[in-house]
Amino acid sequence: GDHKKAAQLLKEAVSLIEQEGINDTSLGASTRIRLSYAYADMHRYDQAAQILEQSLTILRRLGYSEDSPAILPVRGSCAYMLMMSGQFDEALSCREAVIRIYRRNDQTRNMRFTQELNAQLQCLLYAGRSREAGSVGGQMVKKMIESYENGLK
């Protein structure tokens, strides 16, 4: 598709939302999220990450907690954009925060948790930190074995 045209239209939508004074609404956040994906499709990951941060700020103002289903995937997307723009430490920090939330909420059997671990592994490999990636991979295998053994009981 024409990502440049989509980004332009979404930028106009964000501008209209701001002009109407309805910026701090779920519409304001979701429109920005869509705009960030258009930027990502054009490989403009820095801009995509900045816009996702704006969306997170809006969602927090709306009262969503850090462990809400509205925020967790946006944080994961933000980590991806940071990784793709070469900001590996920031991306890993973001990923680790999301993973901590899943662990704290005892959602380690959740598919999103597994996806976050895989994404963290990918980020470590991109950053050239293979030793840490091996440690994360080992933790994943350990969890899979524990899950299998618990299923046998």
mmCIF file of C-alpha atoms in Angstrom:
data_model
loop_
_atom_site.group_PDB
_atom_site.id
_atom_site.type_symbol
_atom_site.label_atom_id
_atom_site.label_comp_id
_atom_site.label_asym_id
_atom_site.label_seq_id
_atom_site.Cartn_x
_atom_site.Cartn_y
_atom_site.Cartn_z
ATOM 1 C CA GLY A 1 0.000 0.000 0.000
ATOM 2 C CA ASP A 2 0.817 3.655 -0.060
ATOM 3 C CA HIS A 3 2.257 4.080 3.438
ATOM 4 C CA LYS A 4 3.245 7.692 2.843
ATOM 5 C CA LYS A 5 -0.342 8.641 1.980
ATOM 6 C CA ALA A 6 -1.676 6.679 4.967
ATOM 7 C CA ALA A 7 0.791 8.443 7.273
ATOM 8 C CA GLN A 8 -0.240 11.838 5.891
ATOM 9 C CA LEU A 9 -3.944 11.106 6.419
ATOM 10 C CA LEU A 10 -3.322 9.823 9.941
ATOM 11 C CA LYS A 11 -1.229 12.914 10.751
ATOM 12 C CA GLU A 12 -4.166 15.034 9.590
ATOM 13 C CA ALA A 13 -6.497 12.971 11.783
ATOM 14 C CA VAL A 14 -4.227 13.517 14.808
ATOM 15 C CA SER A 15 -4.188 17.230 14.057
ATOM 16 C CA LEU A 16 -8.001 17.345 13.892
ATOM 17 C CA ILE A 17 -8.268 15.395 17.150
ATOM 18 C CA GLU A 18 -5.963 17.935 18.820
ATOM 19 C CA GLN A 19 -7.902 20.894 17.343
ATOM 20 C CA GLU A 20 -11.197 19.471 18.624
ATOM 21 C CA GLY A 21 -9.736 19.126 22.119
ATOM 22 C CA ILE A 22 -10.261 15.374 22.232
ATOM 23 C CA ASN A 23 -6.595 14.444 22.291
ATOM 24 C CA ASP A 24 -6.728 12.621 25.633
ATOM 25 C CA THR A 25 -9.227 10.015 24.474
ATOM 26 C CA SER A 26 -8.934 6.452 23.281
ATOM 27 C CA LEU A 27 -9.430 7.859 19.771
ATOM 28 C CA GLY A 28 -6.362 10.067 20.224
ATOM 29 C CA ALA A 29 -4.289 7.115 21.403
ATOM 30 C CA SER A 30 -5.499 4.619 18.786
ATOM 31 C CA THR A 31 -5.012 7.067 15.902
ATOM 32 C CA ARG A 32 -1.435 7.645 17.018
ATOM 33 C CA ILE A 33 -0.851 3.896 17.250
ATOM 34 C CA ARG A 34 -2.014 3.510 13.651
ATOM 35 C CA LEU A 35 0.220 6.411 12.608
ATOM 36 C CA SER A 36 3.204 4.740 14.280
ATOM 37 C CA TYR A 37 2.588 1.566 12.255
ATOM 38 C CA ALA A 38 2.482 3.607 9.044
ATOM 39 C CA TYR A 39 5.856 5.117 9.995
ATOM 40 C CA ALA A 40 7.209 1.647 10.779
ATOM 41 C CA ASP A 41 6.107 0.430 7.346
ATOM 42 C CA MET A 42 8.240 3.239 5.909
ATOM 43 C CA HIS A 43 11.174 2.217 8.171
ATOM 44 C CA ARG A 44 10.902 5.428 10.186
ATOM 45 C CA TYR A 45 11.238 3.616 13.492
ATOM 46 C CA ASP A 46 12.429 6.606 15.563
ATOM 47 C CA GLN A 47 9.270 8.526 14.712
ATOM 48 C CA ALA A 48 7.133 5.444 15.279
ATOM 49 C CA ALA A 49 8.601 4.979 18.776
ATOM 50 C CA GLN A 50 8.016 8.649 19.656
ATOM 51 C CA ILE A 51 4.385 8.440 18.590
ATOM 52 C CA LEU A 52 3.850 5.221 20.535
ATOM 53 C CA GLU A 53 5.247 6.982 23.627
ATOM 54 C CA GLN A 54 2.621 9.709 23.084
ATOM 55 C CA SER A 55 -0.060 7.006 22.901
ATOM 56 C CA LEU A 56 1.192 5.471 26.148
ATOM 57 C CA THR A 57 1.041 8.871 27.841
ATOM 58 C CA ILE A 58 -2.570 9.298 26.733
ATOM 59 C CA LEU A 59 -3.535 5.795 27.860
ATOM 60 C CA ARG A 60 -1.978 6.426 31.280
ATOM 61 C CA ARG A 61 -3.884 9.721 31.592
ATOM 62 C CA LEU A 62 -7.048 7.785 30.800
ATOM 63 C CA GLY A 63 -6.345 5.634 33.848
ATOM 64 C CA TYR A 64 -5.010 2.466 32.254
ATOM 65 C CA SER A 65 -2.527 0.672 34.476
ATOM 66 C CA GLU A 66 0.848 -0.551 33.256
ATOM 67 C CA ASP A 67 -0.401 -4.148 33.242
ATOM 68 C CA SER A 68 -3.600 -3.463 31.322
ATOM 69 C CA PRO A 69 -4.273 -5.131 27.964
ATOM 70 C CA ALA A 70 -4.432 -1.634 26.461
ATOM 71 C CA ILE A 71 -0.867 -0.744 27.446
ATOM 72 C CA LEU A 72 1.168 -3.965 27.300
ATOM 73 C CA PRO A 73 0.998 -4.496 23.515
ATOM 74 C CA VAL A 74 1.789 -0.826 22.870
ATOM 75 C CA ARG A 75 4.863 -1.107 25.092
ATOM 76 C CA GLY A 76 5.884 -4.225 23.164
ATOM 77 C CA SER A 77 5.474 -2.363 19.870
ATOM 78 C CA CYS A 78 7.468 0.540 21.234
ATOM 79 C CA ALA A 79 10.289 -1.847 22.187
ATOM 80 C CA TYR A 80 10.266 -3.207 18.639
ATOM 81 C CA MET A 81 10.527 0.288 17.133
ATOM 82 C CA LEU A 82 13.395 1.132 19.479
ATOM 83 C CA MET A 83 15.195 -2.084 18.526
ATOM 84 C CA MET A 84 14.756 -1.444 14.821
ATOM 85 C CA SER A 85 16.152 2.078 15.233
ATOM 86 C CA GLY A 86 19.243 0.655 16.957
ATOM 87 C CA GLN A 87 18.337 1.782 20.475
ATOM 88 C CA PHE A 88 18.966 -1.662 21.944
ATOM 89 C CA ASP A 89 19.355 -0.745 25.614
ATOM 90 C CA GLU A 90 16.089 1.198 25.609
ATOM 91 C CA ALA A 91 14.339 -1.621 23.738
ATOM 92 C CA LEU A 92 15.600 -4.225 26.208
ATOM 93 C CA SER A 93 14.570 -2.087 29.150
ATOM 94 C CA CYS A 94 11.074 -1.784 27.712
ATOM 95 C CA ARG A 95 10.881 -5.547 27.000
ATOM 96 C CA GLU A 96 12.124 -6.431 30.472
ATOM 97 C CA ALA A 97 9.452 -4.217 32.045
ATOM 98 C CA VAL A 98 6.723 -5.979 30.058
ATOM 99 C CA ILE A 99 8.118 -9.406 30.944
ATOM 100 C CA ARG A 100 8.244 -8.440 34.651
ATOM 101 C CA ILE A 101 4.559 -7.501 34.497
ATOM 102 C CA TYR A 102 3.641 -10.850 32.968
ATOM 103 C CA ARG A 103 5.655 -12.659 35.645
ATOM 104 C CA ARG A 104 4.181 -10.545 38.453
ATOM 105 C CA ASN A 105 0.675 -11.298 37.235
ATOM 106 C CA ASP A 106 1.556 -14.993 36.928
ATOM 107 C CA GLN A 107 0.772 -14.965 33.210
ATOM 108 C CA THR A 108 3.848 -16.911 32.152
ATOM 109 C CA ARG A 109 1.697 -19.406 30.243
ATOM 110 C CA ASN A 110 0.192 -16.563 28.259
ATOM 111 C CA MET A 111 1.084 -16.572 24.540
ATOM 112 C CA ARG A 112 2.008 -12.866 24.683
ATOM 113 C CA PHE A 113 4.553 -13.678 27.407
ATOM 114 C CA THR A 114 6.238 -16.189 25.099
ATOM 115 C CA GLN A 115 6.192 -13.656 22.274
ATOM 116 C CA GLU A 116 7.824 -11.067 24.549
ATOM 117 C CA LEU A 117 10.581 -13.525 25.499
ATOM 118 C CA ASN A 118 11.181 -14.271 21.819
ATOM 119 C CA ALA A 119 11.305 -10.546 21.071
ATOM 120 C CA GLN A 120 13.783 -9.999 23.906
ATOM 121 C CA LEU A 121 15.923 -12.805 22.495
ATOM 122 C CA GLN A 122 15.793 -11.187 19.047
ATOM 123 C CA CYS A 123 16.793 -7.817 20.484
ATOM 124 C CA LEU A 124 19.757 -9.318 22.334
ATOM 125 C CA LEU A 125 20.926 -10.999 19.146
ATOM 126 C CA TYR A 126 20.546 -7.768 17.138
ATOM 127 C CA ALA A 127 22.582 -5.977 19.794
ATOM 128 C CA GLY A 128 25.354 -8.565 19.505
ATOM 129 C CA ARG A 129 24.809 -9.813 23.053
ATOM 130 C CA SER A 130 24.777 -13.543 22.321
ATOM 131 C CA ARG A 131 25.739 -14.663 25.833
ATOM 132 C CA GLU A 132 22.667 -12.957 27.293
ATOM 133 C CA ALA A 133 20.561 -14.336 24.451
ATOM 134 C CA GLY A 134 21.735 -17.831 25.375
ATOM 135 C CA SER A 135 20.671 -17.225 28.971
ATOM 136 C CA VAL A 136 17.203 -16.069 27.900
ATOM 137 C CA GLY A 137 16.904 -19.050 25.563
ATOM 138 C CA GLY A 138 17.871 -21.372 28.418
ATOM 139 C CA GLN A 139 15.201 -19.810 30.645
ATOM 140 C CA MET A 140 12.626 -20.351 27.895
ATOM 141 C CA VAL A 141 13.528 -24.039 27.590
ATOM 142 C CA LYS A 142 13.374 -24.433 31.374
ATOM 143 C CA LYS A 143 9.884 -22.883 31.435
ATOM 144 C CA MET A 144 8.710 -25.155 28.611
ATOM 145 C CA ILE A 145 9.932 -28.234 30.505
ATOM 146 C CA GLU A 146 8.251 -27.051 33.719
ATOM 147 C CA SER A 147 5.022 -26.417 31.835
ATOM 148 C CA TYR A 148 5.167 -29.869 30.258
ATOM 149 C CA GLU A 149 5.867 -31.534 33.604
ATOM 150 C CA ASN A 150 3.029 -29.630 35.300
ATOM 151 C CA GLY A 151 0.705 -30.802 32.530
ATOM 152 C CA LEU A 152 1.585 -34.418 33.324
ATOM 153 C CA LYS A 153 0.503 -34.055 36.954
#
